Amino acid sequence: MTIFAVIALAAIAAILLIWLGYPVAIWLIAKVAAKPNQPDRTAAATRRVSIVLATRDSAEAIEARVANLFDTAHPRDLMEVIVALDAEGSTATPDMLATLDERVRVVIGDLPGGKASTLNAWVRAAHGDVLVMADVAQRFDAQTIPELVAALED
């Protein structure tokens, strides 16, 4: 066998070891060292949660999403919703959202605008132990927030 054949076989073996051996090794480690996630739902029910809607959407869409967020199994007195409006692109204004629940705060994102600037403004305004980012287009099941918070208790 020539030196080139040995090098070629070693290269093929190395590739197979990486492609097949590594995933198998990780799977075995996960099976041996697995610790089941047992969320503490009792402790989770005591955590204050700040939920953000970083948005450019209309006031009507925001109102519908806020109603969905408060339709949760998490204690309402431990929730705050912060509507973070994009400084440059939002069609809604704080005045349009003045009739929302008293636990809803409206903040304007930092200039020059955009999602990152809006999220920065939200994080400064949040008071919760757990921060949840949400979008206006999605909807949460009533157990979504309690399950997320409980998973963080582990």
CSV table of C-alpha atoms in Angstrom, one decimal:
chain,number,residue,atom,x,y,z
A,1,MET,CA,0.0,0.0,0.0
A,2,THR,CA,1.4,3.4,-1.0
A,3,ILE,CA,1.7,6.4,1.3
A,4,PHE,CA,-1.0,8.2,-0.7
A,5,ALA,CA,-3.5,5.3,-0.1
A,6,VAL,CA,-2.7,5.3,3.6
A,7,ILE,CA,-3.3,9.1,3.8
A,8,ALA,CA,-6.5,8.8,1.8
A,9,LEU,CA,-7.8,6.0,4.1
A,10,ALA,CA,-6.9,8.0,7.2
A,11,ALA,CA,-8.7,11.0,5.8
A,12,ILE,CA,-11.8,9.0,5.0
A,13,ALA,CA,-11.7,7.4,8.5
A,14,ALA,CA,-11.4,10.9,10.1
A,15,ILE,CA,-14.4,12.2,8.2
A,16,LEU,CA,-16.5,9.2,9.1
A,17,LEU,CA,-15.4,9.5,12.7
A,18,ILE,CA,-16.5,13.2,12.7
A,19,TRP,CA,-19.7,12.6,10.8
A,20,LEU,CA,-20.8,9.5,12.6
A,21,GLY,CA,-18.7,9.1,15.7
A,22,TYR,CA,-19.4,12.5,17.2
A,23,PRO,CA,-23.2,12.4,17.0
A,24,VAL,CA,-23.2,8.8,18.4
A,25,ALA,CA,-20.9,9.9,21.3
A,26,ILE,CA,-23.1,12.9,22.1
A,27,TRP,CA,-26.2,10.7,22.0
A,28,LEU,CA,-24.6,8.2,24.4
A,29,ILE,CA,-23.5,11.0,26.8
A,30,ALA,CA,-27.0,12.4,26.8
A,31,LYS,CA,-28.5,9.0,27.5
A,32,VAL,CA,-26.0,8.3,30.4
A,33,ALA,CA,-26.0,11.7,32.0
A,34,ALA,CA,-29.6,12.7,31.3
A,35,LYS,CA,-31.3,14.6,34.0
A,36,PRO,CA,-35.0,15.0,33.4
A,37,ASN,CA,-36.3,18.5,33.4
A,38,GLN,CA,-38.8,18.8,36.3
A,39,PRO,CA,-40.1,22.4,36.3
A,40,ASP,CA,-41.2,23.8,39.6
A,41,ARG,CA,-44.6,25.2,38.7
A,42,THR,CA,-45.2,26.4,42.3
A,43,ALA,CA,-42.2,28.7,42.4
A,44,ALA,CA,-42.8,29.8,38.8
A,45,ALA,CA,-46.3,31.1,39.8
A,46,THR,CA,-44.5,33.6,42.1
A,47,ARG,CA,-42.2,35.2,39.4
A,48,ARG,CA,-42.9,38.6,37.9
A,49,VAL,CA,-43.0,38.4,34.1
A,50,SER,CA,-42.3,41.3,31.7
A,51,ILE,CA,-43.6,40.7,28.2
A,52,VAL,CA,-42.6,42.9,25.3
A,53,LEU,CA,-44.3,43.6,22.0
A,54,ALA,CA,-41.7,45.3,19.9
A,55,THR,CA,-43.8,46.4,17.0
A,56,ARG,CA,-44.7,48.7,14.2
A,57,ASP,CA,-48.2,47.4,13.9
A,58,SER,CA,-51.6,49.1,14.2
A,59,ALA,CA,-53.2,50.0,17.5
A,60,GLU,CA,-56.0,47.4,16.8
A,61,ALA,CA,-53.5,44.6,16.2
A,62,ILE,CA,-51.6,45.5,19.4
A,63,GLU,CA,-54.8,45.6,21.4
A,64,ALA,CA,-55.8,42.1,20.2
A,65,ARG,CA,-52.4,40.8,21.1
A,66,VAL,CA,-52.3,42.3,24.5
A,67,ALA,CA,-55.7,40.7,25.2
A,68,ASN,CA,-54.3,37.4,24.2
A,69,LEU,CA,-51.3,37.9,26.5
A,70,PHE,CA,-53.5,38.5,29.5
A,71,ASP,CA,-55.5,35.4,28.6
A,72,THR,CA,-52.9,33.3,30.4
A,73,ALA,CA,-52.8,31.0,33.4
A,74,HIS,CA,-50.0,33.0,35.0
A,75,PRO,CA,-51.2,35.3,37.8
A,76,ARG,CA,-52.3,38.6,36.2
A,77,ASP,CA,-50.9,40.7,39.1
A,78,LEU,CA,-47.4,39.3,38.4
A,79,MET,CA,-47.5,40.3,34.7
A,80,GLU,CA,-46.6,43.5,32.9
A,81,VAL,CA,-46.8,44.0,29.2
A,82,ILE,CA,-44.6,46.6,27.6
A,83,VAL,CA,-45.5,47.7,24.1
A,84,ALA,CA,-42.3,49.0,22.6
A,85,LEU,CA,-43.1,51.1,19.5
A,86,ASP,CA,-40.5,51.6,16.8
A,87,ALA,CA,-39.4,55.2,16.9
A,88,GLU,CA,-39.5,55.7,13.2
A,89,GLY,CA,-41.9,53.1,11.7
A,90,SER,CA,-44.8,52.6,14.1
A,91,THR,CA,-48.3,53.3,12.9
A,92,ALA,CA,-49.6,53.3,16.5
A,93,THR,CA,-48.9,56.1,19.0
A,94,PRO,CA,-49.0,56.1,22.8
A,95,ASP,CA,-52.2,58.1,22.7
A,96,MET,CA,-53.9,55.4,20.5
A,97,LEU,CA,-53.0,52.8,23.2
A,98,ALA,CA,-54.0,54.8,26.2
A,99,THR,CA,-57.1,52.7,26.8
A,100,LEU,CA,-55.2,49.5,27.4
A,101,ASP,CA,-55.0,47.7,30.8
A,102,GLU,CA,-53.2,49.5,33.6
A,103,ARG,CA,-50.4,46.9,33.5
A,104,VAL,CA,-49.5,47.8,30.0
A,105,ARG,CA,-46.8,50.4,29.5
A,106,VAL,CA,-45.9,52.0,26.2
A,107,VAL,CA,-42.3,53.0,25.4
A,108,ILE,CA,-40.8,54.5,22.3
A,109,GLY,CA,-37.7,52.8,20.9
A,110,ASP,CA,-34.4,54.6,20.7
A,111,LEU,CA,-33.4,56.4,17.6
A,112,PRO,CA,-32.3,55.6,14.9
A,113,GLY,CA,-35.1,53.1,15.2
A,114,GLY,CA,-35.4,49.4,14.3
A,115,LYS,CA,-36.0,46.3,16.3
A,116,ALA,CA,-32.7,46.3,18.3
A,117,SER,CA,-33.2,49.9,19.4
A,118,THR,CA,-36.8,49.2,20.3
A,119,LEU,CA,-35.8,46.1,22.4
A,120,ASN,CA,-33.1,48.2,24.2
A,121,ALA,CA,-35.8,50.6,25.3
A,122,TRP,CA,-38.0,47.8,26.5
A,123,VAL,CA,-35.3,46.1,28.5
A,124,ARG,CA,-34.7,49.3,30.4
A,125,ALA,CA,-38.4,49.6,31.2
A,126,ALA,CA,-38.9,46.0,32.3
A,127,HIS,CA,-39.3,45.1,36.0
A,128,GLY,CA,-39.9,41.4,35.7
A,129,ASP,CA,-37.8,38.5,36.9
A,130,VAL,CA,-38.4,36.8,33.5
A,131,LEU,CA,-38.4,38.7,30.2
A,132,VAL,CA,-40.6,37.3,27.4
A,133,MET,CA,-40.4,38.6,23.8
A,134,ALA,CA,-43.6,38.3,21.8
A,135,ASP,CA,-44.7,39.3,18.4
A,136,VAL,CA,-48.1,40.8,17.4
A,137,ALA,CA,-48.6,38.1,14.7
A,138,GLN,CA,-48.4,35.1,17.0
A,139,ARG,CA,-50.8,33.9,19.7
A,140,PHE,CA,-50.0,32.1,23.0
A,141,ASP,CA,-51.9,29.3,24.5
A,142,ALA,CA,-53.0,29.9,28.1
A,143,GLN,CA,-50.2,27.7,29.4
A,144,THR,CA,-47.3,29.2,27.3
A,145,ILE,CA,-46.1,31.7,29.8
A,146,PRO,CA,-46.5,29.5,32.9
A,147,GLU,CA,-44.6,26.7,31.1
A,148,LEU,CA,-41.8,29.0,30.0
A,149,VAL,CA,-41.4,30.4,33.5
A,150,ALA,CA,-41.5,27.0,35.1
A,151,ALA,CA,-38.8,25.7,32.7
A,152,LEU,CA,-36.5,28.5,33.9
A,153,GLU,CA,-37.0,27.4,37.5
A,154,ASP,CA,-35.1,24.2,36.9
